[in-house]
Amino acid sequence: ARVVESGGGLVQAGGSLRLSCAASGFVSGRYNVGWFRVAPGREREGVSCISRWGGTTRYAASVEGRFTVSSDDTNNTVILLMNNLRPEDTATYYCAAYYGTACRLDFRLYVTWGQGTQVTVSS
C-alpha cells in the first residue's frame, strides 16, 4: 500500500490551500487516512483524519472550523481543504493510513506514510 501527498505551497495568512493524498494498493476499503504535520521545534501533530469506511472524520482543536477533510472515492483520494490559514500552520504535512473502520489521530496507529509536502503561511 502507498500514499502520496501533493498540493503544498506558499500562501499568505488568511488564504487557502488544498492538499491531496492519493492512496493505492489497499486490499480493503476499510482503512483510515490521517493528516499529520511537523513544524521545526515542535512535535508531530495529528491534524485530521477520515475513515474510508463510513466517512467518520476527526479534527485537532487547532484546525477545527478551518480545515475540512473529505474523500473522493472515484480517485481513491483524500482531500484536506485548509482555509483561513495562519502562520502557525506552517509545517510539513504528511498523509498516512492504516486499516480500520474508525479513524483516530494517534500517529502510532498509522503504518503507511507519504513523503510529506511543505506548507508555508506568511504573515
XYZ file of N, CA, C and O in Angstrom, residues 21-96:
304
model
N -4.179 13.451 -1.062
C -3.485 12.219 -0.683
C -4.040 11.105 -1.557
O -5.195 10.710 -1.406
N -3.210 10.640 -2.478
C -3.614 9.568 -3.378
C -3.209 8.231 -2.779
O -2.032 8.004 -2.507
N -4.188 7.353 -2.586
C -3.950 6.050 -1.969
C -4.010 4.954 -3.020
O -4.847 5.004 -3.928
N -3.137 3.975 -2.879
C -3.142 2.850 -3.810
C -2.655 1.597 -3.098
O -1.940 1.678 -2.093
N -3.083 0.458 -3.621
C -2.586 -0.813 -3.109
C -3.277 -1.337 -1.867
O -2.870 -2.362 -1.338
N -4.311 -0.688 -1.414
C -5.019 -1.192 -0.239
C -5.953 -2.315 -0.675
O -6.746 -2.158 -1.584
N -5.874 -3.442 0.007
C -6.635 -4.624 -0.405
C -8.069 -4.563 0.086
O -8.908 -5.329 -0.360
N -8.359 -3.645 0.992
C -9.706 -3.495 1.525
C -10.049 -2.014 1.577
O -9.168 -1.155 1.714
N -11.335 -1.712 1.466
C -11.770 -0.323 1.568
C -11.888 0.147 3.001
O -12.202 1.306 3.255
N -11.620 -0.738 3.947
C -11.741 -0.386 5.365
C -10.413 0.106 5.915
O -9.709 -0.603 6.648
N -10.080 1.305 5.529
C -8.860 1.891 6.065
C -9.098 3.363 6.352
O -10.065 3.957 5.875
N -8.248 3.900 7.163
C -8.351 5.290 7.589
C -7.175 6.086 7.061
O -6.058 5.576 6.983
N -7.421 7.319 6.739
C -6.378 8.218 6.251
C -6.289 9.418 7.186
O -7.301 10.037 7.519
N -5.091 9.709 7.606
C -4.881 10.835 8.511
C -3.900 11.831 7.941
O -3.074 11.497 7.089
N -4.004 13.063 8.408
C -3.065 14.122 8.070
C -2.347 14.547 9.345
O -2.992 14.841 10.361
N -1.037 14.579 9.261
C -0.203 14.989 10.376
C 0.725 16.104 9.897
O 0.986 16.239 8.706
N 1.229 16.865 10.832
C 2.166 17.923 10.445
C 3.297 18.005 11.467
O 3.116 17.705 12.651
N 4.447 18.425 10.949
C 5.632 18.598 11.775
C 6.228 19.956 11.455
O 6.568 20.237 10.302
N 6.345 20.795 12.460
C 6.961 22.107 12.309
C 8.290 22.107 13.060
O 8.445 21.374 14.041
N 9.248 22.921 12.620
C 10.540 22.972 13.304
C 10.388 23.261 14.789
O 9.673 24.192 15.187
N 11.017 22.432 15.612
C 10.970 22.646 17.049
C 9.685 22.207 17.721
O 9.514 22.424 18.925
N 8.794 21.597 16.965
C 7.523 21.165 17.543
C 7.303 19.681 17.312
O 7.851 19.091 16.385
N 6.491 19.081 18.136
C 6.192 17.658 17.988
C 5.199 17.434 16.846
O 4.454 18.334 16.464
N 5.202 16.213 16.357
C 4.241 15.846 15.329
C 2.824 16.022 15.871
O 2.530 15.606 16.992
N 1.975 16.584 15.056
C 0.593 16.863 15.471
C -0.384 16.219 14.501
O -0.241 16.370 13.290
N -1.342 15.523 15.040
C -2.416 14.991 14.215
C -3.373 16.109 13.867
O -3.881 16.791 14.759
N -3.633 16.315 12.596
C -4.455 17.427 12.128
C -5.895 17.002 11.885
O -6.838 17.613 12.381
N -6.030 15.926 11.115
C -7.368 15.471 10.761
C -7.288 14.048 10.238
O -6.222 13.592 9.819
N -8.397 13.340 10.261
C -8.436 12.005 9.672
C -9.847 11.704 9.192
O -10.811 12.367 9.585
N -9.920 10.704 8.328
C -11.206 10.281 7.797
C -11.191 8.776 7.613
O -10.187 8.195 7.206
N -12.293 8.152 7.949
C -12.451 6.731 7.702
C -13.014 6.537 6.297
O -14.055 7.103 5.961
N -12.333 5.746 5.479
C -12.845 5.483 4.133
C -14.086 4.608 4.184
O -14.835 4.508 3.228
N -14.310 3.950 5.328
C -15.484 3.101 5.538
C -16.398 3.823 6.502
O -16.180 3.822 7.696
N -17.405 4.501 6.005
C -18.339 5.201 6.861
C -18.155 6.704 6.896
O -19.076 7.436 7.227
N -16.952 7.173 6.574
C -16.733 8.610 6.458
C -16.555 9.368 7.754
O -16.615 10.595 7.767
N -16.310 8.680 8.864
C -16.058 9.370 10.129
C -14.863 10.295 9.992
O -13.854 9.935 9.390
N -14.986 11.499 10.539
C -13.883 12.460 10.493
C -13.548 12.951 11.894
O -14.395 12.951 12.794
N -12.300 13.365 12.043
C -11.849 13.971 13.299
C -10.927 15.137 12.963
O -10.250 15.122 11.929
N -10.892 16.117 13.883
C -10.046 17.286 13.691
C -9.352 17.657 14.998
O -9.933 17.522 16.081
N -8.151 18.160 14.870
C -7.491 18.753 16.023
C -8.190 20.067 16.365
O -8.721 20.752 15.477
N -8.176 20.418 17.623
C -8.831 21.655 18.055
C -8.242 22.873 17.344
O -8.942 23.854 17.078
N -6.958 22.790 17.028
C -6.277 23.924 16.418
C -6.744 24.219 14.997
O -6.498 25.311 14.475
N -7.407 23.256 14.357
C -7.841 23.457 12.967
C -9.344 23.332 12.796
O -9.864 23.569 11.705
N -10.037 22.956 13.864
C -11.497 22.787 13.789
C -12.144 24.063 13.263
O -11.848 25.174 13.717
N -13.021 23.897 12.283
C -13.708 25.045 11.694
C -12.964 25.713 10.557
O -13.542 26.519 9.827
N -11.700 25.385 10.379
C -10.908 25.962 9.291
C -10.524 24.926 8.249
O -10.435 25.247 7.056
N -10.265 23.705 8.675
C -9.863 22.632 7.779
C -11.034 21.674 7.581
O -11.813 21.422 8.508
N -11.112 21.115 6.380
C -12.133 20.127 6.069
C -11.494 18.959 5.342
O -10.790 19.159 4.338
N -11.739 17.757 5.831
C -11.220 16.551 5.174
C -12.374 15.838 4.480
O -13.488 15.774 5.002
N -12.087 15.327 3.287
C -13.107 14.614 2.523
C -12.434 13.568 1.658
O -11.217 13.597 1.473
N -13.218 12.654 1.138
C -12.658 11.610 0.286
C -13.340 11.600 -1.064
O -14.548 11.857 -1.164
N -12.556 11.328 -2.072
C -13.043 11.197 -3.441
C -12.894 9.727 -3.808
O -11.808 9.267 -4.164
N -13.982 8.993 -3.673
C -13.910 7.549 -3.878
C -13.579 7.184 -5.322
O -12.989 6.137 -5.582
N -13.934 8.044 -6.231
C -13.662 7.755 -7.641
C -12.173 7.648 -7.905
O -11.713 6.798 -8.675
N -11.411 8.512 -7.240
C -9.972 8.570 -7.474
C -9.147 8.031 -6.317
O -7.920 8.162 -6.319
N -9.804 7.433 -5.308
C -9.083 6.947 -4.127
C -8.186 8.039 -3.553
O -7.004 7.814 -3.252
N -8.752 9.222 -3.417
C -8.001 10.381 -2.951
C -8.700 11.005 -1.751
O -9.920 11.083 -1.705
N -7.891 11.427 -0.797
C -8.401 12.167 0.352
C -7.916 13.603 0.241
O -6.731 13.847 -0.034
N -8.837 14.524 0.445
C -8.551 15.948 0.296
C -8.570 16.623 1.653
O -9.466 16.371 2.464
N -7.591 17.490 1.895
C -7.600 18.347 3.071
C -7.671 19.785 2.573
O -6.705 20.296 2.020
N -8.821 20.396 2.757
C -9.008 21.791 2.369
C -8.729 22.660 3.590
O -9.387 22.525 4.617
N -7.750 23.541 3.441
C -7.311 24.373 4.555
C -7.651 25.834 4.253
O -7.121 26.416 3.313
N -8.558 26.387 5.037
C -8.983 27.776 4.881
C -8.484 28.611 6.045
O -8.137 28.089 7.108
N -8.481 29.921 5.834
C -8.090 30.868 6.881
C -6.763 30.455 7.520
O -6.642 30.383 8.749
N -5.792 30.186 6.688
C -4.503 29.705 7.182
C -3.779 30.766 8.005
O -3.913 31.980 7.748
N -3.048 30.287 8.976
C -2.301 31.146 9.897
C -0.814 30.810 9.813
O -0.462 29.686 9.461
N 0.048 31.722 10.189
C 1.488 31.407 10.171
C 1.825 30.165 10.998
O 2.744 29.413 10.622
N 1.108 29.940 12.052
C 1.386 28.756 12.892
C 0.975 27.444 12.228
O 1.274 26.371 12.757
N 0.323 27.514 11.084
C 0.020 26.301 10.321
C 1.198 25.869 9.457
O 1.162 24.798 8.834
N 2.241 26.679 9.410
C 3.426 26.338 8.625
C 4.057 25.061 9.153
O 4.352 24.948 10.345
N 4.234 24.090 8.263
C 4.771 22.786 8.655
C 4.911 21.915 7.412
O 4.419 22.267 6.334
N 5.547 20.769 7.602
C 5.497 19.716 6.593
C 4.303 18.838 6.927
O 4.186 18.362 8.059
N 3.440 18.651 5.962
C 2.217 17.878 6.158
C 2.378 16.489 5.549
O 2.824 16.344 4.413
N 2.002 15.492 6.344
C 2.124 14.107 5.918
C 0.753 13.449 5.881
O -0.072 13.645 6.778
N 0.569 12.645 4.876
C -0.597 11.787 4.779
C -0.168 10.392 5.240
O 0.953 9.948 4.943
N -1.061 9.711 5.956
C -0.748 8.373 6.442
C -2.024 7.546 6.485
O -3.131 8.106 6.479
